[in-house]
Coordinates of C-alpha atoms and ligand atoms in Angstrom, one line a residue:
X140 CA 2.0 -22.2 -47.7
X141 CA 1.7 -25.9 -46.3
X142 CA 3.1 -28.7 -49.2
X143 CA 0.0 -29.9 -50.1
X144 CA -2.5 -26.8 -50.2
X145 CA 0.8 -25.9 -53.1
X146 CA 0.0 -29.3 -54.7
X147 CA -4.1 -29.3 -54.4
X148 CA -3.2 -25.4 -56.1
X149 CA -1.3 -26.7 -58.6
X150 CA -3.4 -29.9 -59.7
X151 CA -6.1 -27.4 -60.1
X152 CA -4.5 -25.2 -62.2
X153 CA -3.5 -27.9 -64.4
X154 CA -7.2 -29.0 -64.6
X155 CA -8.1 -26.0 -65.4
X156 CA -5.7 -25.3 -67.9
X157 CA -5.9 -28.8 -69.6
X158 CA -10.1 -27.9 -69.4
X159 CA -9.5 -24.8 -71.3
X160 CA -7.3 -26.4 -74.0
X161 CA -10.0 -28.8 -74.5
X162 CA -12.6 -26.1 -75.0
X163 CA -10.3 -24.4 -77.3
X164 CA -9.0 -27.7 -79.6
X165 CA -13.1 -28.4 -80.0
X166 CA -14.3 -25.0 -81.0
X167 CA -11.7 -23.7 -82.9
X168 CA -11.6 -23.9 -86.6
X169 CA -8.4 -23.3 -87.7
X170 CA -5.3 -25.2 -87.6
X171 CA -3.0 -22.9 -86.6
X172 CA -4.8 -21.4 -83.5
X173 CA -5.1 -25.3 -82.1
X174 CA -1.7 -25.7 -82.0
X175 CA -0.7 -22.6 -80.3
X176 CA -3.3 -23.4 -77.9
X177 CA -1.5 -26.5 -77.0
X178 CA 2.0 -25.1 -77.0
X179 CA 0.7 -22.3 -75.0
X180 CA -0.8 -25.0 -72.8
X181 CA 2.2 -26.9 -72.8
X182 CA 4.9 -24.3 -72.1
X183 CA 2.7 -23.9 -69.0
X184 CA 2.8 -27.0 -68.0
X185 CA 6.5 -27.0 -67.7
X186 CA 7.0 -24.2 -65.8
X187 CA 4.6 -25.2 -63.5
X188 CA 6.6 -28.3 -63.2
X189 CA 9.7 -26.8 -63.0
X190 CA 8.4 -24.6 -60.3
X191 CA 7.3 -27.4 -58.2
X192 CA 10.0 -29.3 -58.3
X193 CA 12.6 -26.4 -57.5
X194 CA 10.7 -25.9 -54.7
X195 CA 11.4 -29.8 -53.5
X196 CA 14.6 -30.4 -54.6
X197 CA 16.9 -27.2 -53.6
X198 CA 16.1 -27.0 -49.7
X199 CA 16.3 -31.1 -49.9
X200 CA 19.5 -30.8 -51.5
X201 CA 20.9 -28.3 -48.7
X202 CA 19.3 -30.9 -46.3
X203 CA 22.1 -33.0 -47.6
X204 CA 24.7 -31.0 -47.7
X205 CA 24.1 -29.7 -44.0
X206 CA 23.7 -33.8 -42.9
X207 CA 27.4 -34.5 -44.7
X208 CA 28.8 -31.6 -42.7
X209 CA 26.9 -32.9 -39.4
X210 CA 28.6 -36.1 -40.1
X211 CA 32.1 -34.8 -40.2
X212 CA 32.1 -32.7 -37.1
X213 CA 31.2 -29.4 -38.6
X214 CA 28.1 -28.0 -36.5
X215 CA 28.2 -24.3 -36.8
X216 CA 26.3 -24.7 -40.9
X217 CA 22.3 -23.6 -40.3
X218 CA 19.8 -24.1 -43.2
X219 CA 17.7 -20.9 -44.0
X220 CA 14.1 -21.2 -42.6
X221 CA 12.0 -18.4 -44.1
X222 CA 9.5 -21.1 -45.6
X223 CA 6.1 -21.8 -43.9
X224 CA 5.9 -25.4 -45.0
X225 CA 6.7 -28.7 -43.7
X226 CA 10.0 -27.9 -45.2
X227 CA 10.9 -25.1 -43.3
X228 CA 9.7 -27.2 -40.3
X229 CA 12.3 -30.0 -41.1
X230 CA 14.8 -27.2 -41.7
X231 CA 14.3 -25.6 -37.9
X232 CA 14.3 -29.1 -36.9
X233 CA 17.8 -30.1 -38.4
X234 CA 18.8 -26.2 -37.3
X235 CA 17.9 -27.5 -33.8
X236 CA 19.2 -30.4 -33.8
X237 CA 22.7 -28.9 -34.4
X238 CA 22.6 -26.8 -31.8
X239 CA 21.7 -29.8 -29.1
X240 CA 24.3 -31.7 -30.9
X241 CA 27.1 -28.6 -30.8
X242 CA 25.7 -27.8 -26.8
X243 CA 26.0 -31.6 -25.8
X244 CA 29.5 -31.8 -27.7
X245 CA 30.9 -29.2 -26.1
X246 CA 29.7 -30.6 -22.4
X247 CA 31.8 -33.6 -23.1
X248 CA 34.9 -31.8 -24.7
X249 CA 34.7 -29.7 -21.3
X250 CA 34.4 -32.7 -19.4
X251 CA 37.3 -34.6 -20.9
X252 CA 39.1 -31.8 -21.2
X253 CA 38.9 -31.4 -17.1
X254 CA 39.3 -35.0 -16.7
X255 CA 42.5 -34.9 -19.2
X256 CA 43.5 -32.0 -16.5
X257 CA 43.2 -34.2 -13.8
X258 CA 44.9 -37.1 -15.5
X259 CA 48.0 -35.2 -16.9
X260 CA 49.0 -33.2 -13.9
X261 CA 49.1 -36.8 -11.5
X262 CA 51.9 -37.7 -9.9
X263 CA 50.9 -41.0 -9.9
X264 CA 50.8 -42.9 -13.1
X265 CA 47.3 -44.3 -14.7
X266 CA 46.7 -47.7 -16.2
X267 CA 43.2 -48.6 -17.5
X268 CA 43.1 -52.3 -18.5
X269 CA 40.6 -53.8 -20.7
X270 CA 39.4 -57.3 -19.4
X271 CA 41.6 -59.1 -22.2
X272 CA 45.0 -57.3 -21.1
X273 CA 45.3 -54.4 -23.0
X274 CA 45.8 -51.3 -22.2
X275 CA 42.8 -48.7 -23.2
X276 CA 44.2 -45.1 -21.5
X277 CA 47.1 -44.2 -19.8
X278 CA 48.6 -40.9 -18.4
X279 CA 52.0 -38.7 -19.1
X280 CA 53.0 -40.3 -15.3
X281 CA 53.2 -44.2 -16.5
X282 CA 55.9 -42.2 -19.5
X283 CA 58.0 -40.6 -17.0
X284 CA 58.0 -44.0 -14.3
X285 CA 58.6 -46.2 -17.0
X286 CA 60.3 -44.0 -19.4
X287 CA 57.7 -45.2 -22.5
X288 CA 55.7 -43.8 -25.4
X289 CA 51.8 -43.9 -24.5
X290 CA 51.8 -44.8 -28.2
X291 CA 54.0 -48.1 -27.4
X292 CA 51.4 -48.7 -24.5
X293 CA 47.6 -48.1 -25.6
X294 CA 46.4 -51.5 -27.2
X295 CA 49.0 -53.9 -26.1
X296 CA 49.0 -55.6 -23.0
X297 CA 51.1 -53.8 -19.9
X298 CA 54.2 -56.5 -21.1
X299 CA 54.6 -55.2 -24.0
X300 CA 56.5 -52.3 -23.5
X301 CA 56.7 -52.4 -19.4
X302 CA 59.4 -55.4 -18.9
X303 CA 58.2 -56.1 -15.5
X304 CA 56.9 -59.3 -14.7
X305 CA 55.4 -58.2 -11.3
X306 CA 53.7 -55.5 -12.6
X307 CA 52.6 -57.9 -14.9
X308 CA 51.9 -60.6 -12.0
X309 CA 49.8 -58.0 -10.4
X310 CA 47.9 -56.8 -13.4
X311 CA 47.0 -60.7 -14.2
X312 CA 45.5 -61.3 -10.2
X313 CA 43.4 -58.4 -10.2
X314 CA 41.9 -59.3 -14.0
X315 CA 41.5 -63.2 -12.5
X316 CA 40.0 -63.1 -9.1
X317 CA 38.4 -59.3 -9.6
X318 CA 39.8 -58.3 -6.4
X319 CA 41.9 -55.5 -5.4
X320 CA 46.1 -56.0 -5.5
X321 CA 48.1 -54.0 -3.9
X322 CA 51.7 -54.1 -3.9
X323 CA 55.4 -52.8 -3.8
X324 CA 57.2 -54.1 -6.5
X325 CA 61.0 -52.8 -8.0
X326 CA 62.2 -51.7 -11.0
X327 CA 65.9 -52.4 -12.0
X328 CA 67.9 -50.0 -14.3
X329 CA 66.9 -47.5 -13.6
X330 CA 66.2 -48.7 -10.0
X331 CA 63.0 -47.4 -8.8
X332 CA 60.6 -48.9 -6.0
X333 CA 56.8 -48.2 -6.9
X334 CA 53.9 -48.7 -5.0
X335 CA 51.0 -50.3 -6.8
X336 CA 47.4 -50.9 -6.6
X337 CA 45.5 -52.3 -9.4
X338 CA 41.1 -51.8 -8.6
X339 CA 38.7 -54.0 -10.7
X340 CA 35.7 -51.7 -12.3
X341 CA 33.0 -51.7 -14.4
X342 CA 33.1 -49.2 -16.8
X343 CA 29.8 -47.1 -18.3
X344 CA 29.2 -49.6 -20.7
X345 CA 28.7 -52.5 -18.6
X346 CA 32.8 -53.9 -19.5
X347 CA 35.2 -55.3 -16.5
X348 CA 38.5 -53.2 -16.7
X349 CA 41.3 -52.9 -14.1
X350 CA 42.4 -49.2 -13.1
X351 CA 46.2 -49.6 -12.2
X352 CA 47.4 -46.6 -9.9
X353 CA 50.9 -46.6 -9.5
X354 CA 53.2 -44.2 -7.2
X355 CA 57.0 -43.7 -7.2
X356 CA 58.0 -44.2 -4.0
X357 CA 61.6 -43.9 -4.8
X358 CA 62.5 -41.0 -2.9
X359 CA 60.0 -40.9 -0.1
X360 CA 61.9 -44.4 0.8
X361 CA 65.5 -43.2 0.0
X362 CA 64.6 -40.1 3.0
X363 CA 63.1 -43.3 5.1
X364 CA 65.7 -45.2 4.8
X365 CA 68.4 -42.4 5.4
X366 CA 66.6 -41.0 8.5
X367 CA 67.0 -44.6 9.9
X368 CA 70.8 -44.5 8.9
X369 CA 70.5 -41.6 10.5
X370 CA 69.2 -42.2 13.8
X371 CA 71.4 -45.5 13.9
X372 CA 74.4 -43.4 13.5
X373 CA 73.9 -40.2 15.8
X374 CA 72.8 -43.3 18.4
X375 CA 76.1 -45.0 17.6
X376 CA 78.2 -41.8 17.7
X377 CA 76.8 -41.0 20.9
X378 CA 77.3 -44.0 22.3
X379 CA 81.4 -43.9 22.6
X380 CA 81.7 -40.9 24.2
X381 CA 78.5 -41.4 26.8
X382 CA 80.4 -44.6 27.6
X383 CA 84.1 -43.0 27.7
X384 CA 82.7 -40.7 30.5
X385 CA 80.5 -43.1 32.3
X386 CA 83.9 -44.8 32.6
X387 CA 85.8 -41.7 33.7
X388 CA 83.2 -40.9 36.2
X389 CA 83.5 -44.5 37.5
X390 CA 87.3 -44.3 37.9
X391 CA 87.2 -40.6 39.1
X392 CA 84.8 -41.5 42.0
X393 CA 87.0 -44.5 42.5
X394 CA 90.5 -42.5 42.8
X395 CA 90.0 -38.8 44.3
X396 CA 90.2 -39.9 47.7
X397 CA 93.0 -41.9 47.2
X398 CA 94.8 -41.1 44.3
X399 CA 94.6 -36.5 43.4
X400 CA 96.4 -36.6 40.7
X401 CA 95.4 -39.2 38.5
X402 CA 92.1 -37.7 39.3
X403 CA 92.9 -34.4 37.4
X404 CA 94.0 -36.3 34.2
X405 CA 90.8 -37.7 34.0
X406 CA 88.7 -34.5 35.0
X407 CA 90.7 -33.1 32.0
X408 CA 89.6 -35.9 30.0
X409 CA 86.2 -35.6 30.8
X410 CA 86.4 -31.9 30.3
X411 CA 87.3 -33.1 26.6
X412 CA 85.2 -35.8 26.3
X413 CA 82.0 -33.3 27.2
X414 CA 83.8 -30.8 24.4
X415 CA 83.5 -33.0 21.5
X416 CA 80.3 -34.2 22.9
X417 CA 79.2 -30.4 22.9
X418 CA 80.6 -30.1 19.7
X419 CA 78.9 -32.7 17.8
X420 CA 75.7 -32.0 19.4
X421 CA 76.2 -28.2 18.5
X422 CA 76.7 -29.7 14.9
X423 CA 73.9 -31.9 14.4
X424 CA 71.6 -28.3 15.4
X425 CA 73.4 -26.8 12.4
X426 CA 72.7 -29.9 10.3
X427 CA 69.3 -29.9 11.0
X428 CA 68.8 -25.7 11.3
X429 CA 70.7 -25.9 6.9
X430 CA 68.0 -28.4 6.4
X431 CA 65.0 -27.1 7.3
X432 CA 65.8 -23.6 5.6
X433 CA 66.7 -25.2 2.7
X434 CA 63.4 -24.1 1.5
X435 CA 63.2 -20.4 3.8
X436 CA 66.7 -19.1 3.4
X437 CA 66.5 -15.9 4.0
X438 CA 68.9 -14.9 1.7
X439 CA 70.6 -11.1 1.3
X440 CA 73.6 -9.2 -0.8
X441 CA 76.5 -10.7 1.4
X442 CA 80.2 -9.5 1.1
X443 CA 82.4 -12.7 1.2
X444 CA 85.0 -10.4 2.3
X445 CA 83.5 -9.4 5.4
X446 CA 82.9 -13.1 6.6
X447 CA 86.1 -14.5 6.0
X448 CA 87.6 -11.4 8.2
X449 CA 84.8 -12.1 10.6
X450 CA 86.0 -15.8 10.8
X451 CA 89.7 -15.7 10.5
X452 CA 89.8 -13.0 13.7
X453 CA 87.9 -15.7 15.9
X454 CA 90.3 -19.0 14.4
X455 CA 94.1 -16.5 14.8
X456 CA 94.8 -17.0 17.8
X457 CA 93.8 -20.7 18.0
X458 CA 95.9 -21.3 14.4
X459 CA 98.9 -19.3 16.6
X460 CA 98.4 -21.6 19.6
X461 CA 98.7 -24.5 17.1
X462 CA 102.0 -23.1 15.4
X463 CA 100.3 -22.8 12.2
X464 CA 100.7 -19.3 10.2
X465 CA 96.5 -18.6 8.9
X466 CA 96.6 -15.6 6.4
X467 CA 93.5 -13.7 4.6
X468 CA 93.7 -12.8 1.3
X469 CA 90.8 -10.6 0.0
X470 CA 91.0 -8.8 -3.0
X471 CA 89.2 -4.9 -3.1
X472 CA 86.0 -4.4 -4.1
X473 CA 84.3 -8.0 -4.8
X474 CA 81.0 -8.4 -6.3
X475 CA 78.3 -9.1 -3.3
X476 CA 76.7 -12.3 -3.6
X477 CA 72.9 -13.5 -2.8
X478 CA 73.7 -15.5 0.9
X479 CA 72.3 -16.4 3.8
X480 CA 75.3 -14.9 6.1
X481 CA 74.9 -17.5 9.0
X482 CA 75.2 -20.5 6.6
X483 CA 78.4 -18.9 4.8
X484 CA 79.7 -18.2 8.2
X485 CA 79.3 -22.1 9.3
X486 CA 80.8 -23.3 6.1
X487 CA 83.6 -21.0 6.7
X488 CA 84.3 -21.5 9.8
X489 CA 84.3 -25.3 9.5
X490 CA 86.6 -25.6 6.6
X491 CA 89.0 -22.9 8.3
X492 CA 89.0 -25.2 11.9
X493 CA 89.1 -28.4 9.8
X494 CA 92.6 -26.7 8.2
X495 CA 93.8 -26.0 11.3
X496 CA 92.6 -29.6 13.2
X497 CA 94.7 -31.5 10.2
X498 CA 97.7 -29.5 9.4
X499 CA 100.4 -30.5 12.3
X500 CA 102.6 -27.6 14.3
X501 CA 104.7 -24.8 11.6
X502 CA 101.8 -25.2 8.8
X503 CA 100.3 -22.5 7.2
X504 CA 96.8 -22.1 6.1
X505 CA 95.5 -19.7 3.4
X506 CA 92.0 -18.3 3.3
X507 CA 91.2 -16.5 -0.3
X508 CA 88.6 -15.5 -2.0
X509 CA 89.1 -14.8 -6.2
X510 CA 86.6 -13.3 -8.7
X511 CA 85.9 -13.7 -11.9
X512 CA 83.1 -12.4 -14.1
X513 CA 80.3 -14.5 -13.0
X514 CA 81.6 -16.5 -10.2
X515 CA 83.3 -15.9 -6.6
X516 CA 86.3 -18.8 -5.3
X517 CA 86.5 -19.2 -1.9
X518 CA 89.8 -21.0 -1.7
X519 CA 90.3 -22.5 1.8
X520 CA 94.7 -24.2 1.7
X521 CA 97.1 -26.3 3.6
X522 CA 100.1 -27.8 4.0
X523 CA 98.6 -30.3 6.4
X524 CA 98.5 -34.0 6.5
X525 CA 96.2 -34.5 3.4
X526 CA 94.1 -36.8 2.1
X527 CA 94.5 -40.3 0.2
X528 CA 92.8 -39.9 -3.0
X529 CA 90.2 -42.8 -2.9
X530 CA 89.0 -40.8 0.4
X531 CA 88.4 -38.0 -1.0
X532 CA 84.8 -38.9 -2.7
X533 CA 83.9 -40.2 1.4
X534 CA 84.3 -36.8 2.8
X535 CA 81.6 -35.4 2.5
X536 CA 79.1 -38.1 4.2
X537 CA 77.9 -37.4 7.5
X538 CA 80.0 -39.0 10.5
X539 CA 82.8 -40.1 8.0
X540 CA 86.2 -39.9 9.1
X541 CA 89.4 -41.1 7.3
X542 CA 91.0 -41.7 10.9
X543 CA 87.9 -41.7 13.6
X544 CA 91.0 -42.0 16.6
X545 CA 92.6 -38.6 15.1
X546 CA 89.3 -36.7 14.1
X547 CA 87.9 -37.9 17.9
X548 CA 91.1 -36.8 19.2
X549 CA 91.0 -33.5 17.6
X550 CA 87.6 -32.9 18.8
X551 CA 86.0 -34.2 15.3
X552 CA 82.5 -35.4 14.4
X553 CA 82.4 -36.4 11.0
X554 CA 79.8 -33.7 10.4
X555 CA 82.1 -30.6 9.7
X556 CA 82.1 -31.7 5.5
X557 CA 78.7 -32.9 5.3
X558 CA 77.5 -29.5 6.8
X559 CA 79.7 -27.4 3.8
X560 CA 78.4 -29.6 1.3
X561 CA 74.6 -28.9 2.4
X562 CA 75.2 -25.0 2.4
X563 CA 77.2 -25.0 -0.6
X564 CA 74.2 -26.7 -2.2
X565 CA 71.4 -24.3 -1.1
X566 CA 73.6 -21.3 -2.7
X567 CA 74.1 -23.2 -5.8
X568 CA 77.9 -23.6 -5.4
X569 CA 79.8 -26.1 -6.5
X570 CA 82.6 -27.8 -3.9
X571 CA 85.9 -29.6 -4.9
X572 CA 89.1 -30.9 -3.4
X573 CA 92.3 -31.0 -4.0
X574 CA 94.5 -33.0 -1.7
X575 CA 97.7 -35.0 -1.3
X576 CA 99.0 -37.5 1.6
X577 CA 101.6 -35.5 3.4
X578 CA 101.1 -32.1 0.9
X579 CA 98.1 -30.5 2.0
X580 CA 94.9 -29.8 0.8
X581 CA 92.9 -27.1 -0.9
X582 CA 89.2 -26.8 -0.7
X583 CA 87.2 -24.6 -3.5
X584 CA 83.4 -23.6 -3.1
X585 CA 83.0 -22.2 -6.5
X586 CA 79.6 -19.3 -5.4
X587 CA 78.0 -18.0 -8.4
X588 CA 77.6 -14.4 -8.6
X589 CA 75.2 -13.6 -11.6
X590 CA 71.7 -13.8 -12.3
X591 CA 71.3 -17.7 -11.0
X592 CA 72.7 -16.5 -7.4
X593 CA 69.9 -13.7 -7.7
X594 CA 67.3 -16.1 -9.2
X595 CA 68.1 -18.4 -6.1
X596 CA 67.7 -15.6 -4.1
X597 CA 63.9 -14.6 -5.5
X598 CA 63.7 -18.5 -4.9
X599 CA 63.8 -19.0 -1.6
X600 CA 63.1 -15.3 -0.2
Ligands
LIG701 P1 85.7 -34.2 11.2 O1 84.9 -33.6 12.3 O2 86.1 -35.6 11.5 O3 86.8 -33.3 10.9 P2 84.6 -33.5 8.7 O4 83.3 -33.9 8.1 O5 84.9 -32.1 8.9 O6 84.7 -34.3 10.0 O7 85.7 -34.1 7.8 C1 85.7 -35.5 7.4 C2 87.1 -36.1 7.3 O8 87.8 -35.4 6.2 C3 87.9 -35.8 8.5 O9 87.7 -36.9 9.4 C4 89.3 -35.8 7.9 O10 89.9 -37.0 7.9 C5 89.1 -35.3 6.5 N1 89.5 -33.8 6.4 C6 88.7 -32.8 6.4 N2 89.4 -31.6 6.2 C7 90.7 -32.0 6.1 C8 91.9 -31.3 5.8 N3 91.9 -29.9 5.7 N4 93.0 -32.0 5.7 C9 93.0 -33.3 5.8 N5 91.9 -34.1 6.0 C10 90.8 -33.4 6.2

């Protein structure tokens, strides 16, 4: 029943009723019945009251109590709507309401929640700037780059916890002249280069901010910078044997008409000079092969065993040539490790013909391989020439030499080490040196045998 057909009911029974008391007081004779009459009446009265205002005041007061909940984020509460009034209206109303309210909030959770997505899984870091410098959002990239809290960052200006005044510089142009700034700036301890670019916008309410999007370009510039090296290097390395044989040619042509057998010394020289060209050129293939299967090694149970036989029969009779005593030592039944068998072999066979090039006539050298319960030692020893101990940590870089006449002499390249280093590396073994001027030196490539050689296996296979 509508609210006011319930009132217009009710006013007219209390007409009626207040009529009939009348009628009553006036014709009755006694006392007594007059009053009850007008209790009667009375009692009436209240209930009737009561009635109507319970009818008000409980769904209001759930009205209330449904609006508090609204306010603090609770939208699942309905109100009961089995009235027919202009209360029950309201009540679908605020019911509805609700819902919208619940449908659009979860729209916008979805939406942040996907643009959160987007912002936490960049690799580049996100600054938004307010038009007064501060900083209103920022992403878990700008905490990794710059090693800070977001909480430290969000409503303080970029300065405030990013010490770098051409950040800042570049921050401050874009806010000033509204234009786009891009830049490369450095960061010192920890050194890092970063690539900047900070974009004026106006955001959905109408306010100037500055997006900052900045990019580590720390290591992409390290690999620029050490393919240059690179480059310059092989160019340079090249260079002295392409000119030692242009010379020979020169002098050959010159003498073997005239002089025979000053022309077989240098057809023998040339014969060499071509080998270590050969050589180094047959090195920088195995450089370059390690380095592009870093990431598709095909990798397989190896026996260690088995390789260091296979490479020890191919070096004995060179090591014999040389004077030098090379012995195998292989203990029975070693654990296989995960490997890709051409890499071990090249690391092998480079440390074994590095042994031999540096350890002068009556040496020995010792191959062996020792187990333990998780790991595998390939232990490649002689009693060479050695190394100086400030040379050791050089080693290992590509075309370094501790004597470039007597590696060149030898045949060296300066890429024999660099080579073991990179394969050791994609089988997760560790390399170290032991060496003494005039002693000898030992070589260790530590291979682990366990579950992280099989996980590095699953890896890359
Ligand atoms: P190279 O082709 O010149 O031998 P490597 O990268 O194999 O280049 O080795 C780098 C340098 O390390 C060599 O020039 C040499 O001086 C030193 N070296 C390597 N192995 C030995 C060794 N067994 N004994 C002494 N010195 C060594």
């Amino acid at each position: 029943m509508r609210i006011r057909n319930k009132l217009v009911i009710s006013y007219a029974l209390l007409s009626i009723l207040v009529f009939l008391t009348t009628v009553l007081i006036l014709r009755s004779s006694s006392t007594v019945t007059m009053v009850a009459g007008a209790i009667g009446v009375a009692i009436l009265v209240v209930l009737l009251s009561y009635w109507l205002s319970n009818s008000f005041t409980t769904p209001l007061g759930e009205m209330m109590v449904m609006a508090e909940r609204m306010a603090s984020d609770d939208l699942e509460h309905r109100l009961p709507v089995e009235r027919n009034d202009e209360i029950g209206d309201l009540s679908k109303s605020l019911n509805n309401l609700a819902v919208k309210l619940k449908g659009r909030i979860d729209e916008l959770r979805s939406e942040k929640a996907k643009a959160d997505l987007i912002l936490d899984n960049m690799a580049e870091g996100i600054l938004l700037i307010s038009s007064n410098g501060e900083v209103v959002l920022t992403n878990p990239a700008i905490e990794r780059i710059f090693n800070v809290k977001s909480v430290d960052i969000i409503g303080y200006p970029v300065i405030h916890s990013i010490h770098s005044f051409d950040l800042d510089h570049a921050i401050q142009e874009s806010i000033v002249s509204g234009k786009e700034v891009v830049d490369e700036i450095d960061l010192q301890a920890p050194f890092r280069q970063l690539r900047i670019r900070m974009m004026p916008i106006i955001n959905g309410m109408g306010e100037r901010q500055t997006l900052a999007v900045i990019r580590d370009i720390t290591r992409p510039k390290q690999v620029e910078r050490l393919r240059k090296d690179f480059v310059a290097n092989i160019s340079h390395e090249l260079k002295t044997p392409l000119t030692g044989l242009k010379l020979l040619s020169e002098t050959l042509l010159r003498s073997i008409e005239t002089d025979p057998t000053s022309s077989k010394v240098f057809i023998k020289r040339l014969d060499k000079e071509l080998s270590t060209l050969i050589g180094m050129v047959r090195k920088l293939i195995d450089l370059s092969k390690i380095e592009t299967q870093q990431e598709g090694a095909v990798k397989e149970p190896s026996d260690l065993g088995e390789l260091v036989r296979e490479v020890g029969s191919s070096f004995f009779q060179l090591a014999a040539n040389k004077g030098l005593t090379l012995s195998l030592h292989i203990p029975e039944n070693l654990p296989l490790i995960s490997a890709d068998k051409d890499q071990l072999l090249t690391l092998i066979r480079n440390l074994v013909d590095n042994a031999i090039r540096y350890t002068p006539c009556g040496g020995t050298i010792d191959v062996m391989l020792e187990a333990n319960d998780s790991h595998i030692n390939l232990i490649v020893s002689d009693n060479g020439i050695g190394l100086a101990k400030r040379e050791i940590p050089r080693i290992f870089e590509r075309f370094y030499r501790v004597d470039k006449a007597r590696s060149r002499e030898t045949g060296g390249t300066g890429l024999g080490l660099s080579i073991v280093k990179h394969i050791a590396e994609n089988h997760s073994a560790n390399v170290s040196v032991d060496s003494s001027l005039g002693i000898g030196t030992t070589f260790t490539i530590d291979f682990p045998t366990g579950p992280e050689s099989e996980t590095e296996n699953q890896k890359t296979s």
